[in-house]
Short mmCIF file of C-alpha atoms and ligand atoms in Angstrom, two decimals:
data_model
loop_
_atom_site.label_atom_id
_atom_site.label_comp_id
_atom_site.label_asym_id
_atom_site.label_seq_id
_atom_site.Cartn_x
_atom_site.Cartn_y
_atom_site.Cartn_z
CA MET A 193 10.31 23.79 -19.86
CA SER A 194 11.50 24.82 -23.36
CA LYS A 195 10.10 23.03 -26.43
CA THR A 196 13.48 21.38 -27.12
CA GLU A 197 13.73 20.22 -23.51
CA VAL A 198 10.27 18.71 -23.76
CA ALA A 199 11.19 17.14 -27.11
CA SER A 200 14.50 15.77 -25.85
CA SER A 201 13.06 14.57 -22.61
CA ALA A 202 10.00 13.32 -24.51
CA SER A 203 12.30 11.08 -26.56
CA GLY A 204 14.07 10.25 -23.27
CA LYS A 205 10.65 9.68 -21.74
CA ALA A 206 9.71 7.27 -24.52
CA ALA A 207 12.44 5.03 -23.08
CA LEU A 208 11.03 5.54 -19.59
CA GLY A 209 8.37 2.88 -20.05
CA ASP A 210 10.92 0.35 -21.28
CA GLU A 211 13.25 1.01 -18.36
CA ILE A 212 10.33 0.76 -15.92
CA VAL A 213 8.93 -2.48 -17.33
CA GLY A 214 12.39 -4.02 -17.40
CA ARG A 215 12.94 -3.19 -13.75
CA ILE A 216 9.47 -4.41 -12.76
CA ASP A 217 10.47 -7.80 -14.19
CA GLN A 218 13.87 -7.69 -12.49
CA LEU A 219 12.35 -6.88 -9.09
CA SER A 220 9.57 -9.45 -9.46
CA ALA A 221 12.22 -12.18 -9.70
CA ILE A 222 13.07 -11.48 -6.03
CA SER A 223 10.48 -13.64 -4.34
CA GLU A 224 10.11 -16.16 -1.51
CA THR A 225 9.36 -18.80 -4.15
CA PRO A 226 9.70 -18.57 -7.92
CA ALA A 227 6.18 -19.85 -8.50
CA HIS A 228 4.27 -17.36 -6.36
CA LEU A 229 5.56 -13.80 -5.97
CA ALA A 230 5.87 -12.91 -2.29
CA ARG A 231 8.29 -10.35 -0.83
CA ILE A 232 7.47 -10.05 2.83
CA PHE A 233 8.63 -7.49 5.40
CA LEU A 234 12.06 -8.30 6.97
CA SER A 235 12.51 -11.41 4.82
CA PRO A 236 15.73 -12.27 2.94
CA GLU A 237 13.89 -11.16 -0.22
CA HIS A 238 13.26 -7.78 1.41
CA ARG A 239 17.00 -7.34 1.86
CA THR A 240 17.86 -8.45 -1.70
CA ALA A 241 15.22 -6.16 -3.18
CA ALA A 242 16.41 -3.24 -1.05
CA ASP A 243 19.98 -3.64 -2.31
CA LEU A 244 18.80 -3.67 -5.94
CA ILE A 245 16.57 -0.62 -5.53
CA LEU A 246 19.28 1.33 -3.71
CA SER A 247 21.59 0.65 -6.67
CA TRP A 248 18.95 2.01 -9.07
CA MET A 249 18.57 5.10 -6.90
CA ARG A 250 22.32 5.74 -6.95
CA GLU A 251 22.46 5.21 -10.72
CA ALA A 252 19.72 7.88 -10.98
CA GLY A 253 21.98 10.40 -9.24
CA MET A 254 20.44 10.11 -5.77
CA THR A 255 22.10 9.54 -2.44
CA ALA A 256 20.42 6.41 -1.14
CA ARG A 257 20.11 4.60 2.17
CA LEU A 258 18.13 1.96 4.04
CA ASP A 259 16.31 3.67 6.89
CA ALA A 260 15.69 2.40 10.42
CA ILE A 261 12.70 0.23 9.48
CA GLY A 262 13.94 -1.05 6.14
CA ASN A 263 12.50 1.58 3.78
CA VAL A 264 14.76 2.51 0.85
CA CYS A 265 15.23 6.27 0.65
CA GLY A 266 16.76 8.23 -2.21
CA ARG A 267 17.36 11.98 -2.41
CA TYR A 268 18.05 14.13 -5.48
CA GLU A 269 19.15 17.57 -4.36
CA GLY A 270 17.50 20.71 -5.71
CA ASP A 271 19.34 23.73 -7.11
CA ARG A 272 20.72 24.30 -3.60
CA PRO A 273 21.53 21.62 -0.99
CA GLY A 274 19.20 20.92 1.92
CA LEU A 275 15.92 22.13 0.39
CA PRO A 276 12.55 20.68 1.43
CA CYS A 277 11.48 17.90 -0.91
CA LEU A 278 8.69 16.70 -3.08
CA MET A 279 8.49 13.10 -1.90
CA LEU A 280 7.49 10.37 -4.35
CA GLY A 281 7.28 6.68 -3.68
CA SER A 282 5.30 3.56 -3.03
CA HIS A 283 5.88 0.19 -1.37
CA TYR A 284 8.08 -2.72 -2.41
CA ASP A 285 6.60 -5.45 -0.24
CA THR A 286 3.88 -7.63 -1.73
CA VAL A 287 0.90 -9.74 -0.75
CA ARG A 288 1.23 -13.50 -1.19
CA ASP A 289 0.94 -14.83 -4.76
CA ALA A 290 1.08 -11.19 -5.79
CA GLY A 291 1.08 -9.30 -9.02
CA LYS A 292 4.36 -7.58 -9.84
CA TRP A 293 3.03 -4.02 -10.30
CA ASP A 294 1.28 -3.26 -6.98
CA GLY A 295 3.78 -0.99 -5.26
CA PRO A 296 6.86 -1.40 -7.47
CA LEU A 297 5.30 0.52 -10.39
CA GLY A 298 5.11 3.71 -8.33
CA LEU A 299 8.56 3.28 -6.82
CA ILE A 300 10.35 2.35 -10.04
CA THR A 301 8.57 5.07 -12.03
CA ALA A 302 9.66 7.67 -9.47
CA ILE A 303 13.28 6.49 -9.72
CA SER A 304 13.11 6.66 -13.53
CA CYS A 305 11.74 10.20 -13.37
CA VAL A 306 14.66 11.30 -11.19
CA ALA A 307 17.07 9.49 -13.53
CA ASP A 308 15.61 11.52 -16.42
CA LEU A 309 16.15 14.78 -14.52
CA ASN A 310 19.69 13.66 -13.71
CA ARG A 311 20.45 12.74 -17.33
CA ARG A 312 19.48 16.27 -18.34
CA GLY A 313 21.33 17.86 -15.41
CA ARG A 314 17.99 19.36 -14.33
CA ARG A 315 17.94 20.75 -10.78
CA LEU A 316 14.67 22.09 -9.37
CA PRO A 317 13.95 24.68 -6.64
CA PHE A 318 13.22 21.76 -4.30
CA ALA A 319 14.74 18.37 -3.65
CA VAL A 320 13.05 15.22 -4.93
CA GLU A 321 13.02 12.23 -2.61
CA VAL A 322 11.90 8.73 -3.49
CA VAL A 323 10.90 6.29 -0.75
CA GLY A 324 10.23 2.58 -1.13
CA PHE A 325 8.15 1.55 1.87
CA ALA A 326 9.08 -1.77 3.44
CA ASP A 327 5.66 -2.90 4.59
CA GLU A 328 2.44 -1.49 3.18
CA GLU A 329 0.53 -4.75 2.84
CA GLY A 330 0.84 -5.90 6.44
CA VAL A 331 1.12 -9.55 5.39
CA ARG A 332 3.57 -10.69 8.06
CA PHE A 333 2.30 -8.77 11.08
CA ALA A 334 -1.38 -7.85 11.35
CA SER A 335 -0.92 -4.08 11.17
CA THR A 336 -0.07 -2.40 7.86
CA LEU A 337 1.73 0.76 6.65
CA LEU A 338 4.62 0.04 9.02
CA GLY A 339 7.19 1.70 6.74
CA SER A 340 5.22 4.86 6.06
CA ARG A 341 4.11 5.14 9.69
CA ALA A 342 7.78 5.09 10.71
CA VAL A 343 8.48 7.92 8.22
CA ALA A 344 5.44 9.82 9.51
CA GLY A 345 6.60 9.31 13.09
CA THR A 346 3.40 7.45 13.99
CA PHE A 347 4.83 3.94 14.31
CA VAL A 348 3.30 2.36 17.42
CA GLU A 349 6.02 0.69 19.53
CA SER A 350 3.61 -2.04 20.72
CA ALA A 351 3.57 -3.35 17.13
CA LEU A 352 7.06 -4.68 17.85
CA ASN A 353 5.45 -7.32 20.04
CA SER A 354 3.15 -8.65 17.33
CA ARG A 355 4.06 -12.09 16.06
CA ASP A 356 3.92 -13.68 12.62
CA HIS A 357 2.38 -17.09 11.93
CA ALA A 358 5.64 -18.73 12.96
CA GLY A 359 5.48 -16.94 16.33
CA ILE A 360 8.44 -14.64 15.54
CA SER A 361 7.99 -11.15 17.01
CA MET A 362 8.55 -8.08 14.84
CA ARG A 363 11.24 -7.06 17.32
CA ASP A 364 13.18 -10.31 16.79
CA ALA A 365 12.61 -10.21 13.04
CA MET A 366 14.11 -6.72 12.91
CA VAL A 367 17.17 -7.82 14.87
CA THR A 368 17.63 -10.82 12.56
CA PHE A 369 17.31 -8.48 9.57
CA GLY A 370 20.05 -6.29 11.04
CA LEU A 371 17.91 -3.39 12.22
CA ASP A 372 17.66 -1.99 15.74
CA PRO A 373 13.98 -2.05 16.82
CA ASP A 374 14.70 0.62 19.43
CA HIS A 375 15.97 2.90 16.68
CA ILE A 376 12.83 3.06 14.49
CA GLY A 377 12.28 6.67 15.54
CA ALA A 378 15.28 7.64 13.40
CA ALA A 379 13.17 6.99 10.28
CA ALA A 380 10.75 9.79 11.18
CA ARG A 381 10.63 12.92 9.01
CA THR A 382 8.99 16.26 9.79
CA ARG A 383 6.36 18.29 7.95
CA ARG A 384 8.98 21.00 7.43
CA GLU A 385 11.12 18.65 5.30
CA LEU A 386 8.33 17.86 2.82
CA HIS A 387 6.42 20.04 0.42
CA ALA A 388 4.12 17.12 -0.48
CA TYR A 389 3.88 13.37 -0.97
CA VAL A 390 2.73 12.06 -4.37
CA GLU A 391 2.29 8.36 -5.19
CA LEU A 392 1.79 6.72 -8.56
CA HIS A 393 0.04 3.36 -8.23
CA ILE A 394 -1.95 0.92 -10.33
CA GLU A 395 -5.67 1.48 -9.96
CA GLN A 396 -6.32 -2.12 -8.87
CA GLY A 397 -9.86 -1.68 -10.18
CA PRO A 398 -11.66 -1.61 -13.58
CA VAL A 399 -12.74 2.05 -13.78
CA LEU A 400 -9.93 3.50 -15.92
CA GLU A 401 -10.18 0.56 -18.32
CA GLU A 402 -13.96 1.03 -18.57
CA ASN A 403 -13.37 4.70 -19.39
CA ASN A 404 -10.58 3.85 -21.81
CA LEU A 405 -8.08 6.04 -19.93
CA PRO A 406 -4.42 5.26 -19.12
CA VAL A 407 -4.27 7.44 -16.00
CA GLY A 408 -6.59 8.85 -13.34
CA VAL A 409 -6.47 11.45 -10.57
CA VAL A 410 -7.29 10.07 -7.12
CA THR A 411 -9.74 12.04 -4.97
CA ALA A 412 -9.43 10.10 -1.68
CA ILE A 413 -8.12 6.84 -0.21
CA ALA A 414 -10.85 4.77 1.44
CA GLY A 415 -10.39 3.94 5.10
CA ALA A 416 -10.35 0.34 6.32
CA THR A 417 -10.75 -1.67 9.50
CA ARG A 418 -9.07 -5.05 9.94
CA LEU A 419 -10.12 -7.49 12.69
CA ALA A 420 -8.92 -10.86 13.97
CA ALA A 421 -11.73 -13.18 15.09
CA LYS A 422 -11.33 -16.33 17.18
CA LEU A 423 -14.20 -18.75 17.88
CA THR A 424 -13.69 -21.41 20.53
CA GLY A 425 -16.05 -24.42 20.69
CA MET A 426 -15.38 -28.01 21.63
CA ALA A 427 -13.25 -30.46 19.67
CA GLY A 428 -14.85 -33.89 19.41
CA HIS A 429 -15.11 -37.14 17.55
CA ALA A 430 -16.58 -36.66 14.09
CA GLY A 431 -18.36 -39.99 14.31
CA THR A 432 -19.82 -40.04 17.79
CA VAL A 433 -21.04 -36.52 18.66
CA PRO A 434 -24.64 -35.97 17.48
CA MET A 435 -25.08 -32.71 15.49
CA ALA A 436 -27.31 -31.17 18.19
CA PHE A 437 -24.57 -31.51 20.80
CA ARG A 438 -21.77 -29.95 18.80
CA ARG A 439 -19.94 -26.68 19.39
CA ASP A 440 -18.30 -26.65 15.97
CA ALA A 441 -16.04 -23.55 15.74
CA LEU A 442 -15.44 -23.88 11.98
CA ALA A 443 -19.13 -24.18 11.17
CA GLY A 444 -19.65 -21.07 13.29
CA ALA A 445 -16.94 -19.23 11.38
CA ALA A 446 -18.49 -20.32 8.10
CA GLU A 447 -21.86 -18.86 9.15
CA CYS A 448 -20.11 -15.60 10.10
CA ILE A 449 -18.30 -15.44 6.74
CA CYS A 450 -21.52 -15.97 4.77
CA MET A 451 -23.27 -13.34 6.91
CA VAL A 452 -20.52 -10.77 6.18
CA GLU A 453 -20.82 -11.46 2.46
CA GLU A 454 -24.63 -11.16 2.47
CA PHE A 455 -24.57 -8.05 4.66
CA CYS A 456 -22.09 -6.22 2.41
CA LYS A 457 -23.81 -7.37 -0.80
CA SER A 458 -27.09 -5.89 0.47
CA ASP A 459 -25.43 -2.47 1.08
CA ALA A 460 -26.02 -0.24 -1.94
CA ALA A 461 -23.43 2.38 -0.97
CA GLY A 462 -20.12 0.66 -1.68
CA LEU A 463 -19.51 -1.28 1.55
CA VAL A 464 -17.07 -4.18 1.02
CA GLY A 465 -16.16 -6.96 3.45
CA THR A 466 -13.54 -9.65 3.00
CA VAL A 467 -12.45 -12.68 4.98
CA GLY A 468 -8.99 -13.31 3.57
CA TYR A 469 -7.66 -15.85 6.03
CA ILE A 470 -9.12 -18.73 8.01
CA ASP A 471 -7.56 -21.41 10.15
CA ALA A 472 -9.23 -24.31 11.98
CA MET A 473 -7.79 -26.44 14.76
CA PRO A 474 -6.87 -29.18 15.17
CA GLY A 475 -7.39 -29.51 11.39
CA ALA A 476 -8.03 -33.26 11.20
CA THR A 477 -10.74 -34.76 8.99
CA ASN A 478 -12.32 -36.78 11.77
CA VAL A 479 -12.23 -34.11 14.50
CA ILE A 480 -14.91 -31.48 15.09
CA PRO A 481 -12.97 -28.18 15.00
CA GLY A 482 -12.71 -26.74 18.49
CA LEU A 483 -11.06 -23.52 17.34
CA ALA A 484 -11.45 -21.32 14.26
CA SER A 485 -9.62 -18.07 13.55
CA PHE A 486 -10.36 -15.71 10.68
CA THR A 487 -9.64 -12.15 9.58
CA LEU A 488 -12.07 -9.41 8.53
CA ASP A 489 -11.35 -6.45 6.26
CA ILE A 490 -14.19 -3.89 6.13
CA ARG A 491 -14.16 -0.78 3.92
CA ALA A 492 -16.61 1.87 2.77
CA PRO A 493 -16.45 5.20 0.88
CA SER A 494 -16.75 7.12 4.19
CA ASP A 495 -15.64 6.52 7.77
CA PRO A 496 -19.11 6.90 9.38
CA HIS A 497 -20.54 4.40 6.90
CA ARG A 498 -17.76 1.91 7.61
CA LYS A 499 -18.02 2.30 11.38
CA MET A 500 -21.81 1.88 11.42
CA ALA A 501 -21.64 -1.18 9.19
CA LEU A 502 -18.86 -2.68 11.30
CA ALA A 503 -20.88 -2.25 14.49
CA ASP A 504 -23.77 -4.11 12.85
CA ILE A 505 -21.52 -6.91 11.60
CA VAL A 506 -19.95 -7.34 15.06
CA ARG A 507 -23.42 -7.60 16.64
CA ARG A 508 -24.35 -10.34 14.16
CA ILE A 509 -21.13 -12.26 14.79
CA GLU A 510 -21.77 -12.07 18.53
CA ALA A 511 -25.31 -13.41 18.02
CA ILE A 512 -24.03 -16.34 15.93
CA ALA A 513 -21.42 -17.19 18.58
CA LYS A 514 -24.01 -17.02 21.35
CA ARG A 515 -26.52 -19.20 19.53
CA ARG A 516 -23.85 -21.79 18.80
CA ASN A 517 -22.44 -21.63 22.33
CA LEU A 518 -19.03 -20.54 21.03
CA VAL A 519 -16.64 -18.20 22.83
CA LEU A 520 -15.83 -15.21 20.63
CA GLN A 521 -12.68 -13.09 20.73
CA LEU A 522 -12.72 -10.19 18.27
CA ASP A 523 -9.81 -7.71 18.05
CA VAL A 524 -9.31 -4.72 15.78
CA THR A 525 -5.80 -5.18 14.41
CA HIS A 526 -5.68 -2.18 12.14
CA GLU A 527 -7.76 0.90 11.44
CA ASN A 528 -7.16 3.61 8.84
CA ARG A 529 -9.31 6.65 8.33
CA THR A 530 -10.34 7.78 4.86
CA VAL A 531 -7.73 10.21 3.56
CA PRO A 532 -8.63 13.02 1.12
CA CYS A 533 -6.10 14.07 -1.51
CA ALA A 534 -5.24 17.77 -1.09
CA PRO A 535 -7.11 19.88 -3.69
CA TRP A 536 -4.10 22.12 -4.44
CA LEU A 537 -1.91 19.06 -5.08
CA LYS A 538 -4.59 17.08 -6.88
CA ALA A 539 -4.97 20.06 -9.22
CA GLN A 540 -1.28 19.82 -10.14
CA VAL A 541 -1.68 16.10 -10.86
CA ALA A 542 -4.65 16.95 -13.09
CA ASP A 543 -2.66 19.70 -14.84
CA ALA A 544 0.15 17.23 -15.55
CA VAL A 545 -2.35 14.68 -16.94
CA ALA A 546 -3.83 17.32 -19.23
CA ALA A 547 -0.39 18.65 -20.23
CA GLU A 548 0.56 15.17 -21.42
CA GLY A 549 -2.57 15.10 -23.56
CA PHE A 550 -4.72 12.73 -21.51
CA GLY A 551 -8.29 13.25 -20.34
CA VAL A 552 -8.54 14.24 -16.67
CA PHE A 553 -10.64 11.70 -14.78
CA GLU A 554 -11.07 11.70 -10.99
CA LEU A 555 -11.79 8.56 -8.98
CA PRO A 556 -11.53 7.36 -5.33
CA SER A 557 -9.18 4.61 -4.23
CA GLY A 558 -10.88 1.58 -2.65
CA ALA A 559 -7.42 0.20 -1.94
CA GLY A 560 -5.31 1.47 0.93
CA HIS A 561 -1.99 3.19 0.27
CA ASP A 562 0.96 4.68 2.16
CA GLY A 563 -0.55 8.13 1.76
CA MET A 564 -2.87 7.11 4.64
CA ALA A 565 0.15 7.35 6.92
CA MET A 566 2.01 10.14 5.11
CA ILE A 567 -1.00 12.44 5.61
CA ASP A 568 0.25 12.97 9.17
CA ILE A 569 3.28 14.93 7.93
CA SER A 570 2.31 16.08 4.46
CA ASP A 571 -0.48 16.75 1.99
CA VAL A 572 -0.88 13.77 -0.32
CA ALA A 573 -2.04 13.09 -3.87
CA MET A 574 -2.09 10.01 -6.09
CA LEU A 575 -1.93 9.24 -9.77
CA PHE A 576 -3.53 5.96 -10.88
CA VAL A 577 -2.37 3.92 -13.87
CA ARG A 578 -4.74 1.55 -15.64
CA CYS A 579 -4.21 -2.15 -15.02
CA ARG A 580 -5.68 -4.85 -17.23
CA GLY A 581 -9.13 -5.97 -16.14
CA GLY A 582 -8.63 -4.08 -12.89
CA ILE A 583 -7.01 -7.26 -11.59
CA SER A 584 -4.66 -6.93 -8.61
CA HIS A 585 -3.41 -8.97 -5.65
CA ASN A 586 -3.24 -11.68 -8.28
CA PRO A 587 -0.38 -12.89 -10.52
CA ALA A 588 -2.53 -11.90 -13.52
CA GLU A 589 -2.02 -8.22 -12.58
CA HIS A 590 -0.70 -6.42 -15.67
CA VAL A 591 0.10 -2.95 -17.00
CA GLU A 592 0.64 -2.27 -20.71
CA LEU A 593 3.96 -0.66 -21.65
CA ALA A 594 2.16 2.35 -23.12
CA ASP A 595 0.31 2.92 -19.83
CA ALA A 596 3.47 2.56 -17.77
CA ASP A 597 5.05 5.12 -20.08
CA ALA A 598 2.01 7.41 -19.82
CA GLY A 599 2.18 7.29 -16.02
CA ALA A 600 5.87 8.10 -16.08
CA ARG A 601 5.39 11.03 -18.44
CA VAL A 602 2.65 12.48 -16.25
CA LEU A 603 4.67 12.00 -13.04
CA LEU A 604 7.75 13.60 -14.61
CA ARG A 605 5.65 16.52 -15.86
CA LEU A 606 4.16 16.91 -12.37
CA VAL A 607 7.63 16.96 -10.79
CA GLU A 608 9.07 19.48 -13.26
CA ASN A 609 6.06 21.77 -12.95
CA PHE A 610 5.56 21.28 -9.20
CA ARG A 611 4.91 24.39 -7.15
CA PRO A 612 4.85 24.14 -3.36
CA ARG A 613 1.50 24.99 -1.81
CA GLU A 614 2.56 28.46 -0.64
CA THR A 615 3.53 29.48 -4.17
CA SER A 616 0.84 27.53 -5.96
CA GLY A 617 -1.79 30.17 -5.31
CA ALA A 618 -3.66 27.74 -3.07
CA GLY A 619 -3.16 29.98 -0.07
CA LYS A 620 -1.46 29.29 3.23
CA ALA A 621 -1.50 25.78 4.59
O1 HGY B 709 -5.21 -3.68 1.35
C1 HGY B 709 -5.00 -2.73 0.61
O2 HGY B 709 -5.90 -2.00 0.26
C2 HGY B 709 -3.61 -2.45 0.13
O3 HGY B 709 -3.38 -3.20 -1.03
N1 HGY B 709 -2.65 -2.78 1.12
MN1 MN B 710 -1.67 -4.18 -2.34
MN1 MN B 711 -0.25 -1.18 -3.15
#
């Protein structure tokens, strides 16, 4: 890139942060309720958000479409039509009571980078595609990464039978949304169509802030296992059943939850365990709960570590259920292996960080990301952007304008300097 181009796009880039932050606010207004940001897969808010993002993609000079599972897909042609692409993106669904940056920052930044190329009439020797994944969080249906799995061609049909808390199946929800559940396969892409997948995302942790850095280069995405546990005891009268005779399902679940916390706290190698959801039936003050359901989310820096820890935790839950004479049902609802970022691609992310004048700092991702699905059709890499206090999955999630701008400048630099693996000197795939 010539000096003037860098200068002109640098001034253009200075506006990148403003455009990005403005759109983050615009998108965050599309929520199930105004008070608590939630944009859930196949909801009316999903549709409204998709329409807005597709309009941004078209304004940026991309052709844009909603794919067969509700992802938003934009394409900016290279210097010749039909070239393989560098795919950028992130997700645009949220957790409940979410922050507004988790997912949208990566998607909106990618769109702004393409808009900058388009403003300058810049065409590259590859296409640039931007994908907004429709369901990374897995809030509505137990399994996650539904959008990116559909793109990777690894969507499991049986997921269509899973039901949300209202008992609506994914299949029916897709039909209501206007999508054909038997057509999901049309969203799949092939390895041949992609040079690489790169995602910009907030760090969702405190490490960049502690190191006083706006951006970081991700080394790997930690794997995770999600489980659904159900304990069945005996409902009874809160006033008449002596404690020794009770089969209290909620008390059993509480003992399991405290055990998971203690077990993970005592692990010195980064094991984390979370119970994010619990439900007790019948849920009346004066009734001993006969049924308790809760979720488990177990993660560790390596797959063997996670699997060994999980086996131990399951044994302990089984022992608690047995001792309390409770019937246990424990199902794995989602499992993702740890995904390494490709060294050749990670190096280009690092080069772009350095070229924009920032220190190169590598760190793993404890959070899951769509790259865990995209790895099945492409090498992946990630660029992290600092978020205040490392807070995420919380309305207090925040990114400073300067850091949003820094992330955009690095991503744009990466795109303009991108060399496919075969020409990057990294040797044959
Ligand atoms: O759960 C995760 O790690 C991601 O935010 N979905
Ligand atoms: Mn998230
Ligand atoms: Mn995310």
